[in-house]
Short mmCIF file of C-alpha atoms in Angstrom, two decimals:
data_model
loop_
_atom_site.label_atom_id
_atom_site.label_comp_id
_atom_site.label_asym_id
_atom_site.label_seq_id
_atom_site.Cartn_x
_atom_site.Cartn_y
_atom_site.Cartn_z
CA UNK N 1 -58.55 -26.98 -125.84
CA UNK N 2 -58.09 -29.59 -123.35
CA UNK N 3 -55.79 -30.15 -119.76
CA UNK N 4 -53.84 -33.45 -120.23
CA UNK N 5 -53.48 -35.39 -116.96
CA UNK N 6 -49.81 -34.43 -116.74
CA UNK N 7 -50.33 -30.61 -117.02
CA UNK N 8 -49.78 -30.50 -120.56
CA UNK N 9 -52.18 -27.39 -121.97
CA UNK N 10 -53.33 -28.58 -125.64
CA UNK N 11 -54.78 -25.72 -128.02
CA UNK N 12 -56.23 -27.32 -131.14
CA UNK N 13 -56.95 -24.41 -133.94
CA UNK N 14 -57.72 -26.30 -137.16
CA UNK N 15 -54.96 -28.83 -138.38
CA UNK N 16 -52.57 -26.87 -136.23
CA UNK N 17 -51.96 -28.54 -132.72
CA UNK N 18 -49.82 -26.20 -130.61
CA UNK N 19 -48.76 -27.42 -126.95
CA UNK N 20 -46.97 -24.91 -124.39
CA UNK N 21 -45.34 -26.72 -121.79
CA UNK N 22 -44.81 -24.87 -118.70
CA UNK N 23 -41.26 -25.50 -116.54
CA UNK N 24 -40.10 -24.23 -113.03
CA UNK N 25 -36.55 -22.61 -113.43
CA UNK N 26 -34.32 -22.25 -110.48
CA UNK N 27 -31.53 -20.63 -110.35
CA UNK N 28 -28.45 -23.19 -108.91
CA UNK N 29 -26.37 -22.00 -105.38
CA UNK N 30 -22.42 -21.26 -106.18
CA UNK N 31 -20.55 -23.97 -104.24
CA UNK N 32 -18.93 -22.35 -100.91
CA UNK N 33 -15.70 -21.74 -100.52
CA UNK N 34 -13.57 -24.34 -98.35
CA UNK N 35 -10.32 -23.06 -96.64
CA UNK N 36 -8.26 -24.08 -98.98
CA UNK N 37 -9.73 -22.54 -101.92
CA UNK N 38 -10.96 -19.01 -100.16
CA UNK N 39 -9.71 -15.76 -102.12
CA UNK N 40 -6.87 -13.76 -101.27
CA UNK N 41 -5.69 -10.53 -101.75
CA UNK N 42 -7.69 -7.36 -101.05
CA UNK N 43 -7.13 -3.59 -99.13
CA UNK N 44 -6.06 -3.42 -96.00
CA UNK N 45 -6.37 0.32 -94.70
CA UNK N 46 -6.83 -0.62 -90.79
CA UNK N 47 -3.78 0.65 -88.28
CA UNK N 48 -3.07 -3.14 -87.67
CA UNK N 49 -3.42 -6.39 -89.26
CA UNK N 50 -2.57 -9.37 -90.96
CA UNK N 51 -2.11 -11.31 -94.11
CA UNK N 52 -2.21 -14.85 -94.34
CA UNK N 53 -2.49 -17.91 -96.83
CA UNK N 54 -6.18 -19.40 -97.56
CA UNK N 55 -6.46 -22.17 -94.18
CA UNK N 56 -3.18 -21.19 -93.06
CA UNK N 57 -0.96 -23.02 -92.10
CA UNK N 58 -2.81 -25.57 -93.97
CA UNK N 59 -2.33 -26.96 -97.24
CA UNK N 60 -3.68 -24.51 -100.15
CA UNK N 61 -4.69 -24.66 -103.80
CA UNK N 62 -2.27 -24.10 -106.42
CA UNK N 63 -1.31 -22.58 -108.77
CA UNK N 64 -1.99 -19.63 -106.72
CA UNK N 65 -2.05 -15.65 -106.97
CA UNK N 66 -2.96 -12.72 -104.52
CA UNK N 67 -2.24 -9.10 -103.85
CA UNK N 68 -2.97 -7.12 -100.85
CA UNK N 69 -2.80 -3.76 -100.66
CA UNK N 70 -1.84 -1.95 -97.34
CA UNK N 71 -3.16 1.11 -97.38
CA UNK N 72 -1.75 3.84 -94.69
CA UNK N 73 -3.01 6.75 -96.70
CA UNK N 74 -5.90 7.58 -93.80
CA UNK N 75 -3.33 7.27 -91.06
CA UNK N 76 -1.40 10.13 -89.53
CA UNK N 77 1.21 11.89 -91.90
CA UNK N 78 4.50 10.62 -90.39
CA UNK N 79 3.16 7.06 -90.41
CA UNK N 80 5.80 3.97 -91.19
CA UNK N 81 4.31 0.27 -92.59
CA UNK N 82 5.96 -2.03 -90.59
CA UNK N 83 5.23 -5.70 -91.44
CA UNK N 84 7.02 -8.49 -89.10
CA UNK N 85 7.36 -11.93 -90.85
CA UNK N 86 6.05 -13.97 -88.02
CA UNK N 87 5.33 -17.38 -89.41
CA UNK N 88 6.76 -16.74 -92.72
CA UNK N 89 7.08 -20.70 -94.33
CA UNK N 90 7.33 -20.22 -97.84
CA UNK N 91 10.79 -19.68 -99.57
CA UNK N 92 9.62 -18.35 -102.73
CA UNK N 93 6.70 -15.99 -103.92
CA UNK N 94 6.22 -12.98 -101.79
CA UNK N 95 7.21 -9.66 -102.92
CA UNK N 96 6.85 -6.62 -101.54
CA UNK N 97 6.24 -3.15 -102.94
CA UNK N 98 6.07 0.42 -101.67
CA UNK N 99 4.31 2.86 -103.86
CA UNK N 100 3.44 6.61 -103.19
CA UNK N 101 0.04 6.39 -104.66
CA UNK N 102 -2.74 3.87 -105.08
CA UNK N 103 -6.07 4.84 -106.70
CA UNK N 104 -8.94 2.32 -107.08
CA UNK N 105 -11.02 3.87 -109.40
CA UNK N 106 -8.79 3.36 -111.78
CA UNK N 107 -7.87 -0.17 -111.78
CA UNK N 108 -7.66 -2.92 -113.61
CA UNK N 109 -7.32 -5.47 -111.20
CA UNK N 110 -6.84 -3.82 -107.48
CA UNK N 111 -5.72 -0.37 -108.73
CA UNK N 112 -3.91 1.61 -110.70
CA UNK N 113 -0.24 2.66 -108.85
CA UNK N 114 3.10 4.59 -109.66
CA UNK N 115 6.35 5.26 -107.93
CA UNK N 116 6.95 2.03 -107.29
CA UNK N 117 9.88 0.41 -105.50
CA UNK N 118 10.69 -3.24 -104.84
CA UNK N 119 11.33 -3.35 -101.16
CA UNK N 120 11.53 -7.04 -100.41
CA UNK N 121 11.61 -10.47 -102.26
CA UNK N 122 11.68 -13.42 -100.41
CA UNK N 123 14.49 -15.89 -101.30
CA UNK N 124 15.76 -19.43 -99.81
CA UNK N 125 19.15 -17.31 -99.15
CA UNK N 126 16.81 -14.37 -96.92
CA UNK N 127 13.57 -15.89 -95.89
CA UNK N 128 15.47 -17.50 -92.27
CA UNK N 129 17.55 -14.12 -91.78
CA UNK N 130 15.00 -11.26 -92.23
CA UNK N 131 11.99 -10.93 -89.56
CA UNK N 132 10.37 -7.45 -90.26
CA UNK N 133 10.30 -4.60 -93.27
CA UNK N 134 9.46 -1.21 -93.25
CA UNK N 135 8.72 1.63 -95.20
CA UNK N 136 7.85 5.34 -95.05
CA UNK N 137 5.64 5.34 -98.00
CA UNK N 138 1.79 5.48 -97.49
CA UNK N 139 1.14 2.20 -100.17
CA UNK N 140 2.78 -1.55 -100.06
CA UNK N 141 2.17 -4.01 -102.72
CA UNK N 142 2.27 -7.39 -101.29
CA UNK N 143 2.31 -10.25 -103.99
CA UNK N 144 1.75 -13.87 -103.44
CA UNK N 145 2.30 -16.51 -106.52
CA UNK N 146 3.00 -19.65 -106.18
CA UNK N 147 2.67 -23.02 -108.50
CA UNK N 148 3.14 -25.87 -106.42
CA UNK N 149 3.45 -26.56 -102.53
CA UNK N 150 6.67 -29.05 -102.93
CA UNK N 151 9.99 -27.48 -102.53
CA UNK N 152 8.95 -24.27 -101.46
CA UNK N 153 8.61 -24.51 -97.80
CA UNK N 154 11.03 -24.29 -95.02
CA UNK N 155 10.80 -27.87 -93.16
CA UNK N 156 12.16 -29.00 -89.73
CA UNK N 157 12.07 -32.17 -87.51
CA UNK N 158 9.55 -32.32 -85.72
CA UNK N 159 6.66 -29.33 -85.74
CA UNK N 160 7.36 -27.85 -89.42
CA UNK N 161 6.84 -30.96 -91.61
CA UNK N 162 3.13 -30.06 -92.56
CA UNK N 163 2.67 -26.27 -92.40
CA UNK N 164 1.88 -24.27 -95.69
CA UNK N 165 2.07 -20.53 -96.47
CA UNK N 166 2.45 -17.57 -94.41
CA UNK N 167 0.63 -15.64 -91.99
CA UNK N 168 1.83 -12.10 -91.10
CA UNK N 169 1.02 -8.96 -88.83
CA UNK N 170 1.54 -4.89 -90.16
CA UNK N 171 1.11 -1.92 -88.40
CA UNK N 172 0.94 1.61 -89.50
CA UNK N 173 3.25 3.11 -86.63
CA UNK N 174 3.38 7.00 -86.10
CA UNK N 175 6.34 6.73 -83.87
CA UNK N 176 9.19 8.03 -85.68
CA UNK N 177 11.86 7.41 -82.75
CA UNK N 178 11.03 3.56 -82.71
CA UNK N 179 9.26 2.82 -85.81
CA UNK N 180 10.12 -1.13 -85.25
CA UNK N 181 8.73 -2.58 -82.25
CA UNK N 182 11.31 -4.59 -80.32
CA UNK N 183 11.46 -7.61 -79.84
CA UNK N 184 10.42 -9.20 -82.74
CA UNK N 185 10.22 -13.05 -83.78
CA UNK N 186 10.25 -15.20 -86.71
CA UNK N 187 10.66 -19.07 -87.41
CA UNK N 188 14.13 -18.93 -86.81
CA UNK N 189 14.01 -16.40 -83.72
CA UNK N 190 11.61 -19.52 -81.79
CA UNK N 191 14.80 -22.09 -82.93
CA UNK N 192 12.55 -24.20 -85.64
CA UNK N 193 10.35 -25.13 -82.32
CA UNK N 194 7.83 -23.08 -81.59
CA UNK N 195 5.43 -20.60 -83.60
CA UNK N 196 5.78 -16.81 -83.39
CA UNK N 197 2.67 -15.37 -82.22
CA UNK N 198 1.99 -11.14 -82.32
CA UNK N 199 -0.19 -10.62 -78.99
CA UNK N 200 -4.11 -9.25 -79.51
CA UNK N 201 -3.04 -5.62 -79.33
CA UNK N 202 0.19 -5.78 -81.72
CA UNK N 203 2.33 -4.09 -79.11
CA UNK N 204 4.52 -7.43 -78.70
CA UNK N 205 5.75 -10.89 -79.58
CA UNK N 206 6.36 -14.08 -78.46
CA UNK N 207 7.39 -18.26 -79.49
CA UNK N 208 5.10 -20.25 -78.09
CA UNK N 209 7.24 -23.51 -78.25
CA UNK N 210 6.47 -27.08 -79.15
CA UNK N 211 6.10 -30.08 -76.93
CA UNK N 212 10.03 -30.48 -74.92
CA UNK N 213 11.18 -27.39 -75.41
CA UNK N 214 10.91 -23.74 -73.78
CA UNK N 215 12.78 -20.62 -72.94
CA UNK N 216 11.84 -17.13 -74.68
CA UNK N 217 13.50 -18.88 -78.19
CA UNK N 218 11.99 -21.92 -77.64
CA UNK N 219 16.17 -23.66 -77.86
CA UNK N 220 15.89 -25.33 -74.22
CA UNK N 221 15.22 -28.93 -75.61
CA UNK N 222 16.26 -32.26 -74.79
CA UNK N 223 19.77 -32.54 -76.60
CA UNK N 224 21.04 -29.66 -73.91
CA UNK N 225 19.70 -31.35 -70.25
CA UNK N 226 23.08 -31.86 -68.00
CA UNK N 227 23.85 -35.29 -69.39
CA UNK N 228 23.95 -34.11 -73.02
CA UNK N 229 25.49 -30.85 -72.66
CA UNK N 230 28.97 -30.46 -74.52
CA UNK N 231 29.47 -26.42 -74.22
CA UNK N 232 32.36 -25.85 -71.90
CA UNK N 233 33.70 -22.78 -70.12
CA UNK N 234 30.31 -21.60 -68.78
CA UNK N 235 29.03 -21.37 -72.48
CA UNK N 236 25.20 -22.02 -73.20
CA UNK N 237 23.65 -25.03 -75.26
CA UNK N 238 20.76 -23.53 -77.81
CA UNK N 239 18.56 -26.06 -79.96
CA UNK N 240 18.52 -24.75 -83.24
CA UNK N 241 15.86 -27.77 -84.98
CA UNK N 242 14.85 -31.00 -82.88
CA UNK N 243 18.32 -32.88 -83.81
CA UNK N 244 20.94 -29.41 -83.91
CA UNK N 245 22.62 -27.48 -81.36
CA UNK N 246 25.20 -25.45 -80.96
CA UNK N 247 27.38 -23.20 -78.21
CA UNK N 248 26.71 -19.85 -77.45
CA UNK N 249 30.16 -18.89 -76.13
CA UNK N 250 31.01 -16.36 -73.49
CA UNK N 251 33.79 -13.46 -74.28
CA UNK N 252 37.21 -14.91 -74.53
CA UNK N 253 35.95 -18.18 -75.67
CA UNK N 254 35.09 -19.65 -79.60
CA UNK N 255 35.02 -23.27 -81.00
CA UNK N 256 32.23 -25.18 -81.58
CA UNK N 257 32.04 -26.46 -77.83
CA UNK N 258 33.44 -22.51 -76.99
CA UNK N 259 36.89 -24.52 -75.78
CA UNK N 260 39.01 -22.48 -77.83
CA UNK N 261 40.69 -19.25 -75.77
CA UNK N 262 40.74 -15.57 -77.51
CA UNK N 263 41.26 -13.96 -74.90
CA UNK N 264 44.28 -14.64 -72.19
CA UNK N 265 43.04 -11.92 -69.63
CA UNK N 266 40.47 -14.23 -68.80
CA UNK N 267 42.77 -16.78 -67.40
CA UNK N 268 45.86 -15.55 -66.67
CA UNK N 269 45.22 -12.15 -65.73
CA UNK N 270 49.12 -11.75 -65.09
CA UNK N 271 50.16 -12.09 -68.42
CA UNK N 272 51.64 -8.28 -70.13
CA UNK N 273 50.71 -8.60 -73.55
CA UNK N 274 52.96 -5.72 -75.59
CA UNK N 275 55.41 -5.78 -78.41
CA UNK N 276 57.77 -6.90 -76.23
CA UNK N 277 56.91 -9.58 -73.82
CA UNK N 278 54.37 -11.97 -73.95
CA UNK N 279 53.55 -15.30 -72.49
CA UNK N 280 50.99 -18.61 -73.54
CA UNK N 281 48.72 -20.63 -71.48
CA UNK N 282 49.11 -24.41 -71.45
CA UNK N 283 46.86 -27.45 -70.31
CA UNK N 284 48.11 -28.14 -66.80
CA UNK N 285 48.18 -32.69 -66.03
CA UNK N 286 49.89 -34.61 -64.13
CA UNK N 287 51.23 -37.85 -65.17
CA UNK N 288 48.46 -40.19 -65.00
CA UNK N 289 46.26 -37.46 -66.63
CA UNK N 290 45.68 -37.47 -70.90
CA UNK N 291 47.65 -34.12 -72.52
CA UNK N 292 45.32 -31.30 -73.12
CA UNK N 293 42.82 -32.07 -70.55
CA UNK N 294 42.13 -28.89 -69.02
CA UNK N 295 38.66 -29.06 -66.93
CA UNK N 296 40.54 -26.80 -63.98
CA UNK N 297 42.22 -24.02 -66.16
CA UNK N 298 44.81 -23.27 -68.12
CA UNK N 299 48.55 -22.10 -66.23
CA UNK N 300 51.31 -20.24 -67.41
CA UNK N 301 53.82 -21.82 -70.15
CA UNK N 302 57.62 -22.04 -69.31
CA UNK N 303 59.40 -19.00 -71.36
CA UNK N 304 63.07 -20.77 -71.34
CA UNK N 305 61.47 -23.51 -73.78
CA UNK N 306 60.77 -23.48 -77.49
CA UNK N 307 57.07 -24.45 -78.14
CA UNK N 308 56.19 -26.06 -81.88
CA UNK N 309 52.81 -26.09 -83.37
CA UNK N 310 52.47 -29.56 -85.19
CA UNK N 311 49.80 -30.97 -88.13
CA UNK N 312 49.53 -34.43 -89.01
CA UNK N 313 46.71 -35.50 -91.71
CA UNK N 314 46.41 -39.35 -92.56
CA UNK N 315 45.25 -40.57 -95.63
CA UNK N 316 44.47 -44.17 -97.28
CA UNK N 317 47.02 -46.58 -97.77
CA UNK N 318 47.56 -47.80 -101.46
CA UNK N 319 49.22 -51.02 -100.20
CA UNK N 320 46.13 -51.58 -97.42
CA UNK N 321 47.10 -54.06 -95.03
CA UNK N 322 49.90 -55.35 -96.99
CA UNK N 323 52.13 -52.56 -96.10
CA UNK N 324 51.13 -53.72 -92.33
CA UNK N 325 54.04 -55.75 -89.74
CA UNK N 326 53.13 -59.51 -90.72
CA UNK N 327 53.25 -59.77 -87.00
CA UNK N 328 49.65 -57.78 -86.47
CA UNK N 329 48.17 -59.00 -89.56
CA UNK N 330 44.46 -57.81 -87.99
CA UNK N 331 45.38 -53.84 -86.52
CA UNK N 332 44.47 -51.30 -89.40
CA UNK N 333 46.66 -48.91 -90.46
CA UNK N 334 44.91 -46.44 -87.70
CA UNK N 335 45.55 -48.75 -85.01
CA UNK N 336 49.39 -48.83 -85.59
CA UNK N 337 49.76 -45.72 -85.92
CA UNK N 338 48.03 -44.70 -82.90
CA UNK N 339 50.36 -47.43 -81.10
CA UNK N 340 53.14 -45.76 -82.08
CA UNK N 341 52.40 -42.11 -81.39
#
């Protein structure tokens, strides 16, 4: 037997050569997890907590899948789930399931269950309307599946172009005379501009509101500063988006810019409204005034005159300017009519 230079042991018995070669084996490190590809799913059988997409509200792998199981089983007997939808982005996916009984010895997967009930699924049509769920029974399913990112998000000029997934609060809340806590807030309760936060201890909520806009729902913005304002009547301009708004009218007002009366005890508080007498407001101008401009009020109609409702809808011309007076051979149809009115 001899030692090679390069560690090689040689045994020589005879005609036979045999040669063991000795190697170091080492045993290779998983790759870590990144944000975006960190499991989901799990049990969740703390009083409060949350659930939330792998590097929410980043961008996440797909196709995806996760279940979480709340777990109020160790809580006190009269204990509600309550889970508020906070920043809920995804349209498409989550399902939620109460169950009266959840044993993990005997599962498959994250246990075996039964007396199951679908409580929520989240739609396009529901996903902006609903901000909280609740339950009285001691399990919820929560199910996550998703195979692509595109399409399945809610989006808004200018702060939810780029967030991904969800991430939620629950609470297992013995109060049975206010299970829910009030108030709550989701995406659309913070206007599309500003994120819905739950404070440290759960006990309340808040919008914490982009860049140029602020109040409690984040809808004081730009588009409703003095200069843009079109609400009328004391009525209050909301942001609903970065480019949207809208009038939130007071009582006796509707319309889009809340100019529309409902209610005639609110400006002629003379009027007797019975089955027998009546009596209309009208748009008080002078002269020198335009019809219908009523920035001081309304006042009381004459009742010895007959008043007439009238609708006029214009629509294209066959002839086009043909049909027009050779005499104005450049006014539009639109033009001569408004001349003549």
């Amino acid at each position: 037997m001899f030692v090679s230079n390069t560690g090689l042991f040689v045994l020589i018995t005879g005609c036979c050569i045999i040669s063991t070669v000795h190697t170091q084996i080492t045993e290779e490190t998983p790759p870590a997890f990144t944000e975006e590809t960190r499991p989901c799913g799990g049990v969740l059988n703390e009083a409060r907590g949350y659930l939330q997409t792998p590097g929410f509200p980043d961008k996440f792998q797909v196709p995806i899948k996760c279940k979480w199981i709340i777990d109020a089983s160790l809580q006190p007997f009269n204990s509600t789930i309550v889970v508020y939808l906070t920043q809920l982005f995804v349209t498409t996916g989550l399902k939620f399931t109460e169950s009266l009984f959840y044993d993990p010895e005997l599962s498959y997967s994250l246990g075996q269950k039964f007396g199951e009930k679908l409580l929520h699924s989240v739609t396009e049509k529901n996903c902006r309307s609903t901000s909280w769920l609740k339950t009285d029974a001691k399990f919820l399913i929560v199910d996550f599946e998703l195979d692509q990112l595109e399409g399945n998000h809610l989006r808004s000029l200018d702060g939810l172009l780029d967030v991904y997934g969800f991430n939620i609060t629950y609470e297992a809340r013995s109060d049975s005379s206010d299970p829910v806590r009030e108030p709550t807030c989701s995406v659309v309760d913070c206007s599309y501009e500003g994120h819905c936060y739950a404070a440290d201890n759960f006990t309340e909520f808040y919008c914490d509101c982009f860049p140029g806009f602020e109040g409690n729902d984040c809808s004081q913005g730009p588009l409703c500063n003095l200069e843009n304002n079109m609400c009328m009547n004391n009525s209050t301009c909301r942001h609903l988006g970065a480019t949207t708004t809208y009038c939130s009218c007071p009582s006796g007002y509707k319309g889009s810019r809340c100019d529309v009366l409902t209610s005639m005890k609110q400006i002629l508080p003379d009027c007797k409204i019975s089955n027998t007498e009546s009596c209309t407001p009208q748009c008080s101008y002078k002269l020198n005034q335009a019809p219908c401009s009523c920035p001081q009020g309304f006042t009381k109609a004459p009742t010895d005159r007959m008043r007439y409702q009238n609708t006029i809808k214009l629509g294209s011309s066959s002839g086009g300017r043909g049909d027009l007076p050779k005499i104005h051979p450049n006014r539009t149809f639109t033009a001569q009519f408004e001349r003549q009115v």
